[in-house]
Structures are given as C-alpha cells and as structure tokens.
Short mmCIF file of C-alpha atoms in Angstrom, two decimals:
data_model
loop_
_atom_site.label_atom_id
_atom_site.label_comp_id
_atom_site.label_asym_id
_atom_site.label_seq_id
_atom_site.Cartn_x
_atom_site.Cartn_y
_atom_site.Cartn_z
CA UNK A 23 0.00 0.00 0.00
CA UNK A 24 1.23 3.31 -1.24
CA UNK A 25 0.46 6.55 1.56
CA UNK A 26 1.34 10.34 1.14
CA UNK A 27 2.27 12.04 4.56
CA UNK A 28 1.41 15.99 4.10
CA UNK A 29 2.30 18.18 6.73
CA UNK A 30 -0.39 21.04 7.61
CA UNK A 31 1.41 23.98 7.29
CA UNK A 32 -0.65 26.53 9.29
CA UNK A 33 -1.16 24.67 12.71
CA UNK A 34 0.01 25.25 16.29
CA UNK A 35 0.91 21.46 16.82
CA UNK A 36 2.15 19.26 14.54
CA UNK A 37 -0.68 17.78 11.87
CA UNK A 38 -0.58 15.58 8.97
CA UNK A 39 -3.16 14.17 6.62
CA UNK A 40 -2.32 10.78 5.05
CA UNK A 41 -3.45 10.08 1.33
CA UNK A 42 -3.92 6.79 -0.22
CA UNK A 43 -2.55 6.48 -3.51
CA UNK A 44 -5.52 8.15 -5.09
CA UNK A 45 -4.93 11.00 -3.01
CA UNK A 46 -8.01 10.46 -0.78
CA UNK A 47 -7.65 10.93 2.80
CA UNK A 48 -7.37 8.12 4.88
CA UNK A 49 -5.84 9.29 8.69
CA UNK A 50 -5.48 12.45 10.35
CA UNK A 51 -2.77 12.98 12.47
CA UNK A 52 -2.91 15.67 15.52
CA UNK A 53 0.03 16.29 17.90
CA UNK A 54 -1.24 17.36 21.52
CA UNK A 55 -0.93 22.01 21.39
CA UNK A 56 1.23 22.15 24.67
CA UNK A 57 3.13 18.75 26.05
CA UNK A 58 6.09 17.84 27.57
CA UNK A 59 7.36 15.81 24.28
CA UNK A 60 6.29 14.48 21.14
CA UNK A 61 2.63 13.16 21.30
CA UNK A 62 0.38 12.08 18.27
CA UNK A 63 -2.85 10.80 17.78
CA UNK A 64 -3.89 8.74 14.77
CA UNK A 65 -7.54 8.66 13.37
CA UNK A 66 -9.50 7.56 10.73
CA UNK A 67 -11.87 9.65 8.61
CA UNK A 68 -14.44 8.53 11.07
CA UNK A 69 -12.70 10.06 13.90
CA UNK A 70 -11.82 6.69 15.23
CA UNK A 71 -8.17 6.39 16.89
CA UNK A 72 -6.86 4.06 15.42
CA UNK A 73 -2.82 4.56 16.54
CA UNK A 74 -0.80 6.91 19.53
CA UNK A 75 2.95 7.64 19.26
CA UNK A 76 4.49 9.24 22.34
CA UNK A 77 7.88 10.53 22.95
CA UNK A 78 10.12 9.16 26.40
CA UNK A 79 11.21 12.57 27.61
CA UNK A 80 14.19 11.71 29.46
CA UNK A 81 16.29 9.12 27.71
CA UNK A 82 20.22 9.69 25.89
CA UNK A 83 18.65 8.52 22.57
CA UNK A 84 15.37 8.88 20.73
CA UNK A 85 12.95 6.93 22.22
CA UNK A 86 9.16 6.74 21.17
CA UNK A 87 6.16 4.21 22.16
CA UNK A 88 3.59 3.71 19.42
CA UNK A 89 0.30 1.90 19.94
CA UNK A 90 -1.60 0.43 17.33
CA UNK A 91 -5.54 -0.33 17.97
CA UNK A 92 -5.40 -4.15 19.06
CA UNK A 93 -2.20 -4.68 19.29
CA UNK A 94 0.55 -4.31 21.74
CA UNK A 95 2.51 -1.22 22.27
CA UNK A 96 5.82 -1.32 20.78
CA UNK A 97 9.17 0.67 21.63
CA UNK A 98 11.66 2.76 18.73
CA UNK A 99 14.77 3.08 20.12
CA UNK A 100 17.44 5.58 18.13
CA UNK A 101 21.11 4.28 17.77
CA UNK A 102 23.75 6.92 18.05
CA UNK A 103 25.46 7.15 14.60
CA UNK A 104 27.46 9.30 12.94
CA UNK A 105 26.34 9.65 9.13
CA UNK A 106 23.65 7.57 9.07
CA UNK A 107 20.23 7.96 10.47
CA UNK A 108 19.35 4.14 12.75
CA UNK A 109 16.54 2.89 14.44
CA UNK A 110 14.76 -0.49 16.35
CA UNK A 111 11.55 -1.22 16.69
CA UNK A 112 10.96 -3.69 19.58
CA UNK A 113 8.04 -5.96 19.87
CA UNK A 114 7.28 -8.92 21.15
CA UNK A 115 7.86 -11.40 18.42
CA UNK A 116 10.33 -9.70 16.27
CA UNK A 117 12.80 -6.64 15.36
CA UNK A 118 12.53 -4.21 12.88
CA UNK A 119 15.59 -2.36 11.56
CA UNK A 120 15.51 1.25 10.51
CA UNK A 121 17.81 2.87 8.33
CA UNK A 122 18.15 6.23 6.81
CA UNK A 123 20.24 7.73 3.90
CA UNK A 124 22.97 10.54 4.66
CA UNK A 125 20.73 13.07 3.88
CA UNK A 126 17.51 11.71 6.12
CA UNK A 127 15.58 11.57 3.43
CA UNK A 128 15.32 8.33 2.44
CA UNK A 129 14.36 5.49 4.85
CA UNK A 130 13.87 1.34 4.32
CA UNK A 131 12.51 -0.62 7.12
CA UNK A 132 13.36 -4.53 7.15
CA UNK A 133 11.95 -7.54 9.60
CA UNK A 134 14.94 -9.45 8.83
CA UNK A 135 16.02 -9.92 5.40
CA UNK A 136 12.50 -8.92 4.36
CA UNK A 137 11.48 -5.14 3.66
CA UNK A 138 8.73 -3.83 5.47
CA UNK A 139 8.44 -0.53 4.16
CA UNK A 140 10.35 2.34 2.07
CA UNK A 141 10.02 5.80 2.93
CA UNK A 142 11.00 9.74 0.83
CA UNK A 143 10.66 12.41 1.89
CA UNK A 144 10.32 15.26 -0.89
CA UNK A 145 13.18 17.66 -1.04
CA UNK A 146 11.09 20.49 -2.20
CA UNK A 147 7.59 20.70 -0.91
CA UNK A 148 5.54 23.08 1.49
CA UNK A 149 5.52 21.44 4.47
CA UNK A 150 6.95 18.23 5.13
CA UNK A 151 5.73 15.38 2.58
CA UNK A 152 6.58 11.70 2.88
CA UNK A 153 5.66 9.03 0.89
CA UNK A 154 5.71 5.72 2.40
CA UNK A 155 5.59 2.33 0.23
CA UNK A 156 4.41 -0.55 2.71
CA UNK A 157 4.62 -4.05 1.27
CA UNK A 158 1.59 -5.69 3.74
CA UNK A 159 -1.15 -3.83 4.31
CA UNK A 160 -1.40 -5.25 8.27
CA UNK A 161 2.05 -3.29 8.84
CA UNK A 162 0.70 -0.06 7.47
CA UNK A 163 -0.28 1.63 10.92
CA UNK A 164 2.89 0.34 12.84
CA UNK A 165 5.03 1.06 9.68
CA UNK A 166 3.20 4.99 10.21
CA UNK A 167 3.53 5.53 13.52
CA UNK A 168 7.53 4.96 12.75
CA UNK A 169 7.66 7.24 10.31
CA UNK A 170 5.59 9.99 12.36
CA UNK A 171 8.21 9.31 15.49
CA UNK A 172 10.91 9.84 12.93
CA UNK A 173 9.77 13.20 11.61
CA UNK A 174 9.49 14.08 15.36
CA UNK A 175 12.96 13.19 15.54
CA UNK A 176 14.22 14.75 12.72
CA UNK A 177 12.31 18.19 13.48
CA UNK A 178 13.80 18.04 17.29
CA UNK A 179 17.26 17.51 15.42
CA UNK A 180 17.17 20.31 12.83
CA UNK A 181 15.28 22.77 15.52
CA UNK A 182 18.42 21.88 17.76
CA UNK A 183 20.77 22.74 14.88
CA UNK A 184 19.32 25.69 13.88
CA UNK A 185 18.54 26.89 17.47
CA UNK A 186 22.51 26.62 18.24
CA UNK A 187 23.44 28.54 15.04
CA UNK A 188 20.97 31.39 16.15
CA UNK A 189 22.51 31.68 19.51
CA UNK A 190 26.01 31.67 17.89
CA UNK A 191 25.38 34.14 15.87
CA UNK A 192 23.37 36.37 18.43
CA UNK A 193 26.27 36.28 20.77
CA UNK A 194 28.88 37.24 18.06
#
C-alpha cells in the first residue's frame, strides 16, 4: 500500500493528513498544542483512533512508544550514529531495523532480510511530505507511527541545529 504524509502547514501542533494512492484521505494525524514531548494521535476519517505515538522525555537517545488499535505497544529506540540515520523497533515477536540515507531523506525498514516498508521524503515541498511504500497492508499503521516518530525526531534535530546557530550568531 502506497500513503502520502502531508504536513499542515498553518497549525500550532504538529498535523498531517495521510493520502492513499488516489490522493483520498485516509488518517489524520494531531500532535497534543502544549506537552512535555512528542505526542500524536492517529484517526480515521471517522474520527476513530486508530494509533498513539508518544515521545520518552528523558532518555540519551530517541525513544518513542507507538500503539496500534489491538495490538501491543511497541518501543523505537534511536542508535547513536554518525552519518547515518538508525533505528529499532521492539516488539514482542520480532525486530525491525531502521535505516536512513545521509541526507535523512530516504528510509527502508526490514523484519529481517525482508522489507517492510520504504520511505522519501520530498526535497522540495511546502511542508513536510513523505511518501511511504508498505509491502503488507497489516504493517501499514505500525510502519506509520515509525515514520511519524521519525519526523518528530528529525524536526527536534534540525530545531536543535538551527537553534545553536541562532545563539552563535546572536552572541557574536
């Protein structure tokens, strides 16, 4: 199953909609207005919640939960790495791997040899826009609320970066 991630541009909290590959909308996304971390609710066009990703506050490296309707919560761990962007996702019967490109833009998630999902994100687009090729349609939510925890992750990142070249510059 093919999905389209857009970012809502004009929001106080962090929103997406998610497009199937007609461009129809599928999920709405909605990050909590004030919160200490990252916290996301997933529902379908019915209003339904159908997935929660949350943020552990206090841990060395990226850490988020994501619950899926009916299933068990699972745990994405970051790896500290140089070049290249690296995640786990725990659960109880199996690992997934995570890996990014140099650039963050490109991501492939694998159960073992097998590839989960694949996910761009567009270089040039208002507001962040992700397209995310799953190859099972039972590991489209899970294979989601990874890719919204990343792009939590990434925003924390480049906020942090640009935050520290602000203050650099302010106290030249």
């Amino acid at each position: 199953m093919k999905l389209a991630l857009k970012e809502k541009v004009f929001s106080l909290k962090e929103s997406f909609q998610v497009l199937d590959e007609e461009g129809s909308p599928i999920y709405e996304v909605a990050g909590k207005l004030l919160s200490i971390g990252h916290k996301l609710t997933v529902t379908d066009m019915d209003g339904e919640e159908v997935a929660y990703i949350h943020q552990k506050v206090l841990s060395l490296v990226p850490k988020y939960f994501i619950e899926v309707a009916g299933q068990e919560e699972v745990e994405l761990k970051g790896h500290i790495t140089i070049l290249k962007p690296h995640y786990t996702l725990e659960t109880v019967d199996e690992k997934w791997e995570i890996r990014g490109d140099f650039t963050a833009h490109e991501y492939e998630m694998k159960r073992g040899r097998d590839v989960v999902a694949a996910v761009t994100k567009k270089w040039f687009s208002w507001g962040d826009t992700y397209l995310l090729d799953v190859a099972d349609d039972a590991d489209v939510l899970p294979a989601l609320g990874v890719m919204l925890a990343i792009d939590c992750i990434d925003s924390d990142t480049s906020r942090g970066v640009s935050q520290s070249v602000a203050e650099g510059t302010a106290n030249s």
